[in-house]
Coordinates of C-alpha atoms and ligand atoms in Angstrom, one line a residue:
M1066 CA 101.3 100.7 118.3
K1067 CA 99.9 104.2 116.5
Q1068 CA 99.2 104.0 112.8
G1069 CA 101.7 106.2 110.5
L1070 CA 100.4 109.3 108.9
L1071 CA 99.4 108.4 105.0
V1072 CA 100.9 111.7 103.4
V1073 CA 99.4 112.4 100.0
V1074 CA 101.2 115.1 98.0
S1075 CA 99.7 116.3 94.6
G1076 CA 99.9 119.1 92.2
A1077 CA 99.9 119.8 88.3
S1078 CA 103.1 118.5 86.4
G1079 CA 106.0 120.7 86.6
T1080 CA 105.0 122.2 90.1
G1081 CA 107.9 120.8 91.8
K1082 CA 106.6 117.5 93.6
G1083 CA 109.4 115.6 93.0
T1084 CA 111.7 118.5 93.8
V1085 CA 109.9 119.2 97.1
C1086 CA 109.2 115.6 98.1
S1087 CA 112.9 114.7 97.8
A1088 CA 113.9 117.7 99.8
L1089 CA 111.2 116.8 102.3
L1090 CA 112.4 113.0 102.6
E1091 CA 116.0 114.2 102.9
S1092 CA 114.8 116.3 106.0
L1093 CA 112.5 113.8 107.6
P1094 CA 114.4 110.6 107.4
D1095 CA 111.5 108.7 109.3
L1096 CA 109.1 109.2 106.2
A1097 CA 109.2 106.4 104.0
Y1098 CA 108.4 107.1 100.1
S1099 CA 105.9 104.9 98.6
I1100 CA 107.2 103.8 95.1
S1101 CA 104.6 103.7 92.3
A1102 CA 104.3 101.2 89.7
T1103 CA 103.7 102.9 86.1
T1104 CA 103.9 101.6 82.4
R1105 CA 105.6 104.7 81.2
L1106 CA 109.4 104.5 79.9
P1107 CA 112.0 105.5 82.6
R1108 CA 113.4 108.9 82.0
D1109 CA 117.2 109.3 81.8
G1110 CA 118.6 108.5 85.3
E1111 CA 115.5 106.7 86.5
K1112 CA 116.0 103.3 87.9
D1113 CA 113.4 100.5 88.4
G1114 CA 112.4 100.1 92.2
V1115 CA 113.8 103.3 93.0
N1116 CA 111.8 105.9 91.2
Y1117 CA 109.1 103.6 90.0
Y1118 CA 108.4 99.9 89.4
F1119 CA 108.4 100.0 85.4
L1120 CA 105.9 97.4 84.3
S1121 CA 104.6 96.4 80.8
R1122 CA 100.6 97.1 80.5
E1123 CA 100.0 93.1 80.8
E1124 CA 102.2 93.5 84.4
F1125 CA 100.1 96.5 85.3
R1126 CA 96.7 95.2 84.3
E1127 CA 97.4 91.8 86.2
M1128 CA 98.4 93.8 89.6
I1129 CA 94.7 95.8 88.8
D1130 CA 93.0 92.3 88.6
E1131 CA 94.9 91.0 91.8
G1132 CA 93.7 93.9 93.7
G1133 CA 97.3 94.9 94.3
F1134 CA 96.5 99.0 94.3
L1135 CA 95.6 101.2 96.8
E1136 CA 94.5 103.5 93.8
W1137 CA 95.6 103.7 90.2
A1138 CA 94.8 106.3 87.3
E1139 CA 95.9 106.9 83.5
V1140 CA 97.9 109.8 83.5
Y1141 CA 98.8 111.4 80.1
G1142 CA 98.4 107.7 78.2
N1143 CA 100.1 105.9 80.9
Y1144 CA 99.1 103.9 83.9
Y1145 CA 100.2 104.8 87.5
G1146 CA 99.5 103.1 90.5
T1147 CA 100.1 102.8 94.3
P1148 CA 101.2 99.3 95.5
L1149 CA 98.8 98.4 98.8
K1150 CA 100.5 95.6 100.6
K1151 CA 103.6 97.4 101.5
I1152 CA 101.8 100.6 102.6
Q1153 CA 99.3 98.5 104.9
E1154 CA 101.9 96.7 106.5
R1155 CA 104.1 99.9 107.0
L1156 CA 101.3 102.1 108.5
A1157 CA 100.2 99.4 110.7
E1158 CA 104.3 99.4 111.8
G1159 CA 103.5 103.1 112.8
Q1160 CA 105.6 104.1 109.8
D1161 CA 104.7 107.4 107.9
I1162 CA 104.2 107.2 104.2
L1163 CA 104.6 109.7 101.5
L1164 CA 102.5 109.2 98.2
E1165 CA 103.4 111.4 95.3
I1166 CA 100.5 110.9 93.0
D1167 CA 98.0 112.6 90.7
T1168 CA 94.6 114.3 91.5
Q1169 CA 92.7 111.3 90.3
G1170 CA 94.3 109.1 92.4
A1171 CA 94.3 111.1 95.7
L1172 CA 90.6 111.4 95.2
K1173 CA 90.5 107.8 95.3
V1174 CA 92.8 107.5 98.3
M1175 CA 90.4 110.2 100.1
E1176 CA 87.5 108.1 99.7
K1177 CA 89.4 104.9 101.0
C1178 CA 91.4 106.8 103.8
P1179 CA 90.0 109.9 104.8
E1180 CA 92.3 110.0 107.8
G1181 CA 95.1 110.9 105.3
V1182 CA 96.8 113.9 104.9
F1183 CA 95.9 115.6 101.5
I1184 CA 98.5 118.3 100.4
F1185 CA 98.1 120.0 97.2
L1186 CA 101.3 121.9 96.1
V1187 CA 100.9 124.9 93.7
P1188 CA 103.3 127.0 91.7
P1189 CA 103.5 130.9 92.1
S1190 CA 101.8 131.2 88.7
L1191 CA 100.7 129.0 85.4
E1192 CA 103.6 131.2 83.5
E1193 CA 106.2 130.1 86.2
L1194 CA 104.8 126.6 85.8
E1195 CA 105.4 126.7 82.2
R1196 CA 108.9 127.7 82.7
R1197 CA 109.6 125.0 85.2
I1198 CA 108.4 122.3 82.6
R1199 CA 110.6 124.0 79.8
G1200 CA 113.4 124.3 82.0
R1201 CA 113.1 120.5 83.2
G1202 CA 113.6 119.7 79.4
T1203 CA 111.7 116.4 79.7
E1204 CA 108.5 116.9 77.6
T1205 CA 108.0 116.9 73.8
E1206 CA 105.9 120.3 72.8
E1207 CA 102.9 117.9 72.4
S1208 CA 103.3 116.6 75.9
L1209 CA 104.1 120.0 77.2
A1210 CA 101.1 121.5 75.8
R1211 CA 98.9 118.4 77.1
R1212 CA 100.2 119.1 80.9
L1213 CA 99.6 122.7 80.5
G1214 CA 96.2 122.0 79.5
A1215 CA 95.4 120.0 82.4
A1216 CA 97.0 122.0 84.9
R1217 CA 94.0 124.5 85.3
E1218 CA 91.5 121.8 85.7
E1219 CA 94.0 120.2 88.1
I1220 CA 94.9 123.2 90.2
G1221 CA 90.8 123.5 90.7
I1222 CA 90.6 119.9 92.2
G1223 CA 93.0 121.3 94.9
R1224 CA 90.0 122.9 96.4
R1225 CA 89.0 119.5 97.6
Y1226 CA 92.3 118.8 99.7
R1227 CA 92.9 119.7 103.2
Y1228 CA 95.9 121.7 102.7
V1229 CA 97.5 123.9 100.1
V1230 CA 101.1 124.5 100.0
M1231 CA 102.9 127.3 97.6
N1232 CA 106.1 126.1 95.8
D1233 CA 107.8 129.5 95.6
K1234 CA 110.9 128.3 97.1
V1235 CA 111.8 124.6 97.8
D1236 CA 113.0 125.4 101.2
L1237 CA 109.9 127.4 102.1
A1238 CA 107.5 124.3 100.6
V1239 CA 109.4 121.6 102.8
E1240 CA 109.1 123.8 105.7
R1241 CA 105.0 124.3 105.6
I1242 CA 104.9 120.6 104.8
R1243 CA 106.8 120.0 108.0
A1244 CA 104.4 122.3 109.7
V1245 CA 101.4 120.5 108.6
L1246 CA 102.8 117.0 109.6
M1247 CA 103.7 118.5 113.1
A1248 CA 100.1 119.7 113.7
E1249 CA 98.6 116.6 112.1
R1250 CA 100.5 114.3 114.7
C1251 CA 98.8 116.5 117.5
R1252 CA 95.3 116.1 116.4
V1253 CA 93.2 114.8 119.2
E1254 CA 91.6 111.8 117.1
R1255 CA 95.3 110.6 116.6
N1256 CA 96.2 110.7 120.4
T1257 CA 93.3 109.0 122.4
D1258 CA 95.8 107.0 124.0
I1259 CA 97.0 110.2 125.6
F1260 CA 93.7 110.7 127.1
E1261 CA 93.4 107.0 128.3
V1262 CA 96.5 107.0 130.3
L1263 CA 95.8 110.6 131.9
E1264 CA 92.2 109.9 132.5
K1265 CA 92.7 106.7 134.4
Ligands
ADP1026 P1 107.0 117.7 89.0 O1 107.2 116.4 89.9 O2 105.5 118.4 89.9 O3 106.6 117.3 87.6 P2 109.8 118.6 89.4 O4 110.1 118.4 90.8 O5 110.3 117.7 88.4 O6 107.9 118.9 89.2 O7 110.1 120.2 88.8 C1 109.9 120.7 87.6 C2 110.9 121.7 87.3 O8 110.8 122.9 88.1 C3 112.2 121.2 87.8 O9 113.4 121.4 86.7 C4 112.7 121.7 89.1 O10 114.0 122.0 89.5 C5 111.8 123.0 89.1 N1 111.6 123.6 90.3 C6 110.9 122.8 91.5 N2 110.7 123.7 92.4 C7 111.1 124.8 92.2 C8 111.1 126.3 93.0 N3 110.5 126.2 94.2 N4 111.8 127.2 92.2 C9 112.2 127.2 90.8 N5 112.3 126.1 90.3 C10 111.9 124.9 90.8
5GP1027 P1 105.9 111.7 85.9 O1 105.4 110.8 84.4 O2 106.2 112.9 85.6 O3 106.8 110.8 87.1 O4 104.3 111.5 86.6 C1 103.2 112.2 86.2 C2 101.8 112.2 87.1 O5 101.6 110.8 87.6 C3 102.6 113.1 88.2 O6 101.6 113.8 88.4 C4 102.5 111.9 89.5 O7 102.3 112.7 90.6 C5 101.4 111.0 89.1 N1 101.9 109.6 89.8 C6 103.0 109.1 90.2 N2 102.8 107.8 90.7 C7 101.5 107.9 90.8 C8 100.5 106.6 91.3 O8 100.9 105.9 91.8 N3 99.4 107.1 91.4 C9 98.6 108.1 90.6 N4 97.3 108.3 90.6 N5 99.6 109.0 89.9 C10 100.9 108.7 90.2

């Protein structure tokens, strides 16, 4: 059985990761979203076990101690982590998995799983980034300033990814990611079985 693709999408807050990933998941029913755990409070409309597993700090700490995360990071004062067990099982079953995580977490995954597909999503400009975060209406002025301050630094980390995808239009960003995934599925190192059959 061929391992599934571990697809990692990151980008500064407000770039449109959530929006693009939802559209991508809709267009690719075979891609499964990895639900992260977090200690932040749910936003309006967010549901436990759907958007995140909402944990207390104690519960999160316990999960760290048990080795339950592929990676975890502190982002804007809250903890976020990728639960390990389900991902391992599903990749082994050939299921493609999508992680939408911050750059600190993605760098850890690059070390542990270099065969992953690392995609950095960028906004057309920093002005547009600010407009998007304001337009979303979920942040206080303080949290907005913090996210914008972090954005420039985070975008620099994007140079360490394999792919950069511009999110000018959601449809175009989705199409670019679909093209990346198609190409990744065609990589020689993921298809040694083809050679084994043809060279017999
Ligand atoms: P992130 O998950 O990266 O923090 P969101 O998906 O919450 O970002 O998007 C931030 C805001 O920008 C939302 O209001 C969303 O509707 C908007 N947005 C996302 N992508 C685009 C785009 N390509 N063009 C215009 N607005 C966008
Ligand atoms: P938000 O609070 O807006 O949902 O997410 C804040 C940031 O945390 C985003 O950059 C998001 O990608 C990141 N994030 C979400 N889940 C995880 C995770 O499991 N691990 C890490 N490292 N970051 C995460």
